[in-house]
Amino acid sequence: MKRLYSVFSLFLACCLSTSLLPAQEYPSVNVHDIMTLPADTINAGSLRSPMLGDTVWLTGVVTVPTLVNPLNDRRPVLWASRRWVSFLRDVNLSLNEYAGINILQADTSDQTNTLFDRVKPGDVIKTLVKISNFPSGVLGSTQVEIIPSSQIEFVDEVPAPVVAPIPVNISDFNTGPVASQTTNFATGSKYVGTLVELHDVTVVSATTFDYVIADSNGNE
């Protein structure tokens, strides 16, 4: 079921998007297409998507709302500096590997023309994005940035809950303590951008911005 807005809102946004979008065709992809890493990339210890730098039409299922409530409580749920942030899941909800991605709008001047402020869990959206990563090195996680001159299309909705957390182990990502650990790219890269769940872990240190957890085998 497509989301409907007022005629004025749609007309205004459509005028803006059609006047600003470049006259160029871009491929249509799913989350899995972007996030899947070939064996040579994994073996090289890299998280860079083969599509890094591309501009594409991405279709995915929203898992996190951008704002608490776009009508009366416009506090962001997740953010990076002033940028609003969400996550998308692949439209094939049976996929548990290479199926999630971080999505944000880097241009902070106006984040409403794209309708990114209206997304909510369960929305199937199609949006024009550029594929990037953060941080920018080989260990940077893949993300997508909404092209601010475009507009999100609300394609459909899926029943709630959108997706359950995937149970994982710390050893899927790292073996050993933080000071001398081995990163397990082959298993850990599958869950970048995905909601996961850890059981039977202990917090061993914490700061204002992050904390370290450990399992019974000393993996952190």
mmCIF file of C-alpha atoms in Angstrom:
data_model
loop_
_atom_site.group_PDB
_atom_site.id
_atom_site.type_symbol
_atom_site.label_atom_id
_atom_site.label_comp_id
_atom_site.label_asym_id
_atom_site.label_seq_id
_atom_site.Cartn_x
_atom_site.Cartn_y
_atom_site.Cartn_z
ATOM 1 C CA MET A 1 0.000 0.000 0.000
ATOM 2 C CA LYS A 2 1.594 3.240 -1.125
ATOM 3 C CA ARG A 3 1.854 6.195 1.245
ATOM 4 C CA LEU A 4 -0.214 9.241 0.248
ATOM 5 C CA TYR A 5 0.507 12.891 1.055
ATOM 6 C CA SER A 6 -1.305 16.105 0.347
ATOM 7 C CA VAL A 7 -1.566 17.198 -3.272
ATOM 8 C CA PHE A 8 0.373 20.370 -2.496
ATOM 9 C CA SER A 9 3.225 18.488 -0.807
ATOM 10 C CA LEU A 10 3.525 16.028 -3.645
ATOM 11 C CA PHE A 11 3.324 18.715 -6.306
ATOM 12 C CA LEU A 12 5.990 20.837 -4.612
ATOM 13 C CA ALA A 13 8.352 17.936 -4.064
ATOM 14 C CA CYS A 14 7.838 16.604 -7.592
ATOM 15 C CA CYS A 15 8.583 20.008 -9.094
ATOM 16 C CA LEU A 16 11.760 20.251 -7.078
ATOM 17 C CA SER A 17 12.931 16.739 -7.905
ATOM 18 C CA THR A 18 12.214 16.898 -11.615
ATOM 19 C CA SER A 19 13.932 20.250 -11.991
ATOM 20 C CA LEU A 20 17.059 19.223 -10.117
ATOM 21 C CA LEU A 21 17.596 15.594 -11.127
ATOM 22 C CA PRO A 22 20.154 15.011 -13.880
ATOM 23 C CA ALA A 23 18.895 13.550 -17.120
ATOM 24 C CA GLN A 24 20.678 10.252 -16.601
ATOM 25 C CA GLU A 25 19.673 6.638 -16.083
ATOM 26 C CA TYR A 26 20.923 4.775 -13.021
ATOM 27 C CA PRO A 27 20.732 1.039 -12.320
ATOM 28 C CA SER A 28 18.178 -0.322 -9.858
ATOM 29 C CA VAL A 29 19.593 -2.517 -7.085
ATOM 30 C CA ASN A 30 18.705 -4.112 -3.762
ATOM 31 C CA VAL A 31 20.616 -3.986 -0.464
ATOM 32 C CA HIS A 32 22.100 -7.440 -1.055
ATOM 33 C CA ASP A 33 23.567 -6.310 -4.389
ATOM 34 C CA ILE A 34 25.530 -3.525 -2.697
ATOM 35 C CA MET A 35 26.615 -5.320 0.461
ATOM 36 C CA THR A 36 27.764 -8.689 -0.905
ATOM 37 C CA LEU A 37 31.565 -8.883 -0.925
ATOM 38 C CA PRO A 38 33.561 -11.081 -3.324
ATOM 39 C CA ALA A 39 36.115 -13.515 -1.897
ATOM 40 C CA ASP A 40 39.138 -11.471 -3.026
ATOM 41 C CA THR A 41 37.847 -8.398 -1.156
ATOM 42 C CA ILE A 42 37.309 -10.411 2.035
ATOM 43 C CA ASN A 43 40.711 -12.080 1.725
ATOM 44 C CA ALA A 44 42.308 -8.645 1.375
ATOM 45 C CA GLY A 45 40.782 -7.576 4.701
ATOM 46 C CA SER A 46 38.490 -4.987 3.163
ATOM 47 C CA LEU A 47 34.828 -4.064 3.709
ATOM 48 C CA ARG A 48 34.592 -1.941 0.549
ATOM 49 C CA SER A 49 31.627 -2.739 -1.645
ATOM 50 C CA PRO A 50 32.485 -3.435 -5.303
ATOM 51 C CA MET A 51 29.903 -0.724 -6.067
ATOM 52 C CA LEU A 52 31.628 1.948 -3.956
ATOM 53 C CA GLY A 53 31.207 5.372 -5.584
ATOM 54 C CA ASP A 54 28.275 4.334 -7.798
ATOM 55 C CA THR A 55 24.965 6.170 -7.935
ATOM 56 C CA VAL A 56 21.989 3.800 -8.018
ATOM 57 C CA TRP A 57 18.285 3.484 -7.380
ATOM 58 C CA LEU A 58 18.098 1.454 -4.175
ATOM 59 C CA THR A 59 14.992 -0.393 -3.005
ATOM 60 C CA GLY A 60 14.841 -1.585 0.593
ATOM 61 C CA VAL A 61 12.707 -1.983 3.710
ATOM 62 C CA VAL A 62 13.054 0.679 6.420
ATOM 63 C CA THR A 63 13.941 -0.769 9.843
ATOM 64 C CA VAL A 64 14.431 2.450 11.857
ATOM 65 C CA PRO A 65 12.303 5.624 11.668
ATOM 66 C CA THR A 66 14.157 8.819 10.859
ATOM 67 C CA LEU A 67 12.257 10.943 13.396
ATOM 68 C CA VAL A 68 10.231 10.164 16.514
ATOM 69 C CA ASN A 69 7.175 11.596 14.759
ATOM 70 C CA PRO A 70 7.395 13.766 11.613
ATOM 71 C CA LEU A 71 4.230 15.661 12.523
ATOM 72 C CA ASN A 72 4.669 16.580 16.194
ATOM 73 C CA ASP A 73 8.033 15.326 17.491
ATOM 74 C CA ARG A 74 10.808 15.898 14.996
ATOM 75 C CA ARG A 75 13.677 14.684 17.132
ATOM 76 C CA PRO A 76 15.921 12.305 15.149
ATOM 77 C CA VAL A 77 16.015 8.703 16.341
ATOM 78 C CA LEU A 78 19.541 8.175 14.989
ATOM 79 C CA TRP A 79 21.869 10.832 13.662
ATOM 80 C CA ALA A 80 25.425 11.521 12.558
ATOM 81 C CA SER A 81 26.189 15.127 13.439
ATOM 82 C CA ARG A 82 23.131 16.945 11.999
ATOM 83 C CA ARG A 83 22.430 14.232 9.450
ATOM 84 C CA TRP A 84 19.408 11.999 9.837
ATOM 85 C CA VAL A 85 20.146 8.296 9.676
ATOM 86 C CA SER A 86 18.171 5.105 9.130
ATOM 87 C CA PHE A 87 18.805 1.501 8.119
ATOM 88 C CA LEU A 88 17.396 -0.518 5.243
ATOM 89 C CA ARG A 89 16.855 -4.242 5.002
ATOM 90 C CA ASP A 90 16.853 -6.179 1.736
ATOM 91 C CA VAL A 91 13.379 -6.654 0.292
ATOM 92 C CA ASN A 92 13.941 -10.408 0.574
ATOM 93 C CA LEU A 93 13.299 -10.634 4.314
ATOM 94 C CA SER A 94 14.461 -14.264 4.413
ATOM 95 C CA LEU A 95 18.046 -13.128 3.793
ATOM 96 C CA ASN A 96 20.221 -12.953 6.922
ATOM 97 C CA GLU A 97 23.583 -12.263 5.280
ATOM 98 C CA TYR A 98 24.654 -9.092 3.445
ATOM 99 C CA ALA A 99 21.099 -7.866 3.924
ATOM 100 C CA GLY A 100 21.374 -4.551 5.830
ATOM 101 C CA ILE A 101 22.730 -1.080 5.071
ATOM 102 C CA ASN A 102 23.057 2.326 6.710
ATOM 103 C CA ILE A 103 21.282 5.149 4.861
ATOM 104 C CA LEU A 104 21.688 8.860 5.543
ATOM 105 C CA GLN A 105 21.283 12.252 3.981
ATOM 106 C CA ALA A 106 24.579 14.116 4.051
ATOM 107 C CA ASP A 107 23.231 17.495 2.889
ATOM 108 C CA THR A 108 21.912 19.111 6.074
ATOM 109 C CA SER A 109 20.458 22.237 4.442
ATOM 110 C CA ASP A 110 17.015 20.728 3.855
ATOM 111 C CA GLN A 111 16.111 17.132 4.609
ATOM 112 C CA THR A 112 12.367 17.308 3.965
ATOM 113 C CA ASN A 113 12.133 17.694 0.179
ATOM 114 C CA THR A 114 13.381 14.121 -0.214
ATOM 115 C CA LEU A 115 10.673 12.853 2.196
ATOM 116 C CA PHE A 116 13.388 11.133 4.239
ATOM 117 C CA ASP A 117 11.746 12.579 7.343
ATOM 118 C CA ARG A 118 8.601 10.508 6.653
ATOM 119 C CA VAL A 119 10.081 6.983 6.553
ATOM 120 C CA LYS A 120 8.987 4.458 9.170
ATOM 121 C CA PRO A 121 9.676 0.756 9.841
ATOM 122 C CA GLY A 122 8.024 -1.456 7.267
ATOM 123 C CA ASP A 123 8.071 1.081 4.450
ATOM 124 C CA VAL A 124 9.437 -0.307 1.217
ATOM 125 C CA ILE A 125 11.159 2.664 -0.380
ATOM 126 C CA LYS A 126 13.027 3.367 -3.592
ATOM 127 C CA THR A 127 15.575 6.164 -3.467
ATOM 128 C CA LEU A 128 18.443 7.564 -5.497
ATOM 129 C CA VAL A 129 21.674 7.163 -3.526
ATOM 130 C CA LYS A 130 25.428 7.334 -3.822
ATOM 131 C CA ILE A 131 27.335 4.401 -2.323
ATOM 132 C CA SER A 132 30.077 5.459 0.080
ATOM 133 C CA ASN A 133 31.740 4.138 3.220
ATOM 134 C CA PHE A 134 32.744 5.445 6.618
ATOM 135 C CA PRO A 135 35.488 5.807 7.553
ATOM 136 C CA SER A 136 36.838 6.104 4.033
ATOM 137 C CA GLY A 137 39.551 3.411 4.333
ATOM 138 C CA VAL A 138 39.299 -0.318 3.617
ATOM 139 C CA LEU A 139 37.747 -0.935 7.044
ATOM 140 C CA GLY A 140 34.985 1.603 6.496
ATOM 141 C CA SER A 141 31.481 0.161 6.522
ATOM 142 C CA THR A 142 29.433 0.617 3.368
ATOM 143 C CA GLN A 143 26.640 3.175 3.553
ATOM 144 C CA VAL A 144 24.442 5.033 1.091
ATOM 145 C CA GLU A 145 23.801 8.773 0.920
ATOM 146 C CA ILE A 146 20.508 10.064 -0.451
ATOM 147 C CA ILE A 147 20.900 12.424 -3.402
ATOM 148 C CA PRO A 148 19.299 15.594 -1.950
ATOM 149 C CA SER A 149 17.791 16.676 -5.282
ATOM 150 C CA SER A 150 15.815 13.434 -5.518
ATOM 151 C CA GLN A 151 12.678 12.198 -3.799
ATOM 152 C CA ILE A 152 11.937 8.911 -2.049
ATOM 153 C CA GLU A 153 9.225 6.749 -3.597
ATOM 154 C CA PHE A 154 7.086 4.822 -1.113
ATOM 155 C CA VAL A 155 6.575 1.533 -2.942
ATOM 156 C CA ASP A 156 4.838 -0.686 -0.397
ATOM 157 C CA GLU A 157 4.666 -1.692 3.264
ATOM 158 C CA VAL A 158 5.503 -5.001 4.949
ATOM 159 C CA PRO A 159 3.795 -6.279 8.102
ATOM 160 C CA ALA A 160 5.375 -5.452 11.451
ATOM 161 C CA PRO A 161 7.685 -6.521 12.917
ATOM 162 C CA VAL A 162 9.945 -5.908 9.935
ATOM 163 C CA VAL A 163 12.706 -8.229 11.057
ATOM 164 C CA ALA A 164 13.913 -9.978 14.202
ATOM 165 C CA PRO A 165 17.522 -9.559 15.397
ATOM 166 C CA ILE A 166 19.919 -12.180 14.088
ATOM 167 C CA PRO A 167 21.679 -14.123 16.896
ATOM 168 C CA VAL A 168 25.460 -13.883 16.520
ATOM 169 C CA ASN A 169 28.635 -14.412 18.557
ATOM 170 C CA ILE A 170 31.472 -11.980 19.242
ATOM 171 C CA SER A 171 33.770 -14.488 17.539
ATOM 172 C CA ASP A 172 31.863 -13.910 14.297
ATOM 173 C CA PHE A 173 33.509 -10.484 14.279
ATOM 174 C CA ASN A 174 36.646 -10.638 16.426
ATOM 175 C CA THR A 175 38.779 -13.271 18.112
ATOM 176 C CA GLY A 176 40.778 -12.327 21.192
ATOM 177 C CA PRO A 177 40.942 -9.145 23.302
ATOM 178 C CA VAL A 178 40.768 -5.654 21.772
ATOM 179 C CA ALA A 179 44.507 -5.035 22.190
ATOM 180 C CA SER A 180 45.520 -8.081 20.127
ATOM 181 C CA GLN A 181 42.485 -9.360 18.312
ATOM 182 C CA THR A 182 41.967 -10.895 14.904
ATOM 183 C CA THR A 183 39.174 -9.478 12.730
ATOM 184 C CA ASN A 184 37.085 -12.196 11.118
ATOM 185 C CA PHE A 185 36.114 -10.603 7.823
ATOM 186 C CA ALA A 186 34.544 -13.685 6.246
ATOM 187 C CA THR A 187 31.901 -14.072 8.955
ATOM 188 C CA GLY A 188 31.615 -10.544 10.335
ATOM 189 C CA SER A 189 31.170 -8.731 7.024
ATOM 190 C CA LYS A 190 27.867 -10.535 6.506
ATOM 191 C CA TYR A 191 26.218 -8.512 9.262
ATOM 192 C CA VAL A 192 27.333 -4.963 8.477
ATOM 193 C CA GLY A 193 24.282 -2.702 8.732
ATOM 194 C CA THR A 194 22.155 -5.474 10.198
ATOM 195 C CA LEU A 195 20.324 -5.754 13.520
ATOM 196 C CA VAL A 196 21.992 -8.533 15.523
ATOM 197 C CA GLU A 197 21.734 -9.924 19.037
ATOM 198 C CA LEU A 198 24.481 -11.124 21.402
ATOM 199 C CA HIS A 199 23.849 -13.366 24.390
ATOM 200 C CA ASP A 200 25.856 -14.113 27.554
ATOM 201 C CA VAL A 201 28.345 -11.252 27.221
ATOM 202 C CA THR A 202 29.862 -8.971 29.857
ATOM 203 C CA VAL A 203 30.694 -5.262 29.674
ATOM 204 C CA VAL A 204 34.395 -4.963 30.536
ATOM 205 C CA SER A 205 34.914 -1.227 29.919
ATOM 206 C CA ALA A 206 32.855 1.791 28.931
ATOM 207 C CA THR A 207 33.227 5.440 27.943
ATOM 208 C CA THR A 208 30.722 8.122 27.033
ATOM 209 C CA PHE A 209 30.567 6.965 23.418
ATOM 210 C CA ASP A 210 31.376 3.269 23.343
ATOM 211 C CA TYR A 211 31.930 0.181 25.428
ATOM 212 C CA VAL A 212 33.724 -3.153 25.183
ATOM 213 C CA ILE A 213 31.931 -6.441 25.731
ATOM 214 C CA ALA A 214 33.469 -9.892 26.117
ATOM 215 C CA ASP A 215 32.333 -13.513 25.954
ATOM 216 C CA SER A 216 33.406 -16.340 28.246
ATOM 217 C CA ASN A 217 36.331 -17.155 25.908
ATOM 218 C CA GLY A 218 37.851 -13.674 26.159
ATOM 219 C CA ASN A 219 36.783 -12.489 22.719
ATOM 220 C CA GLU A 220 35.996 -8.751 22.791
#
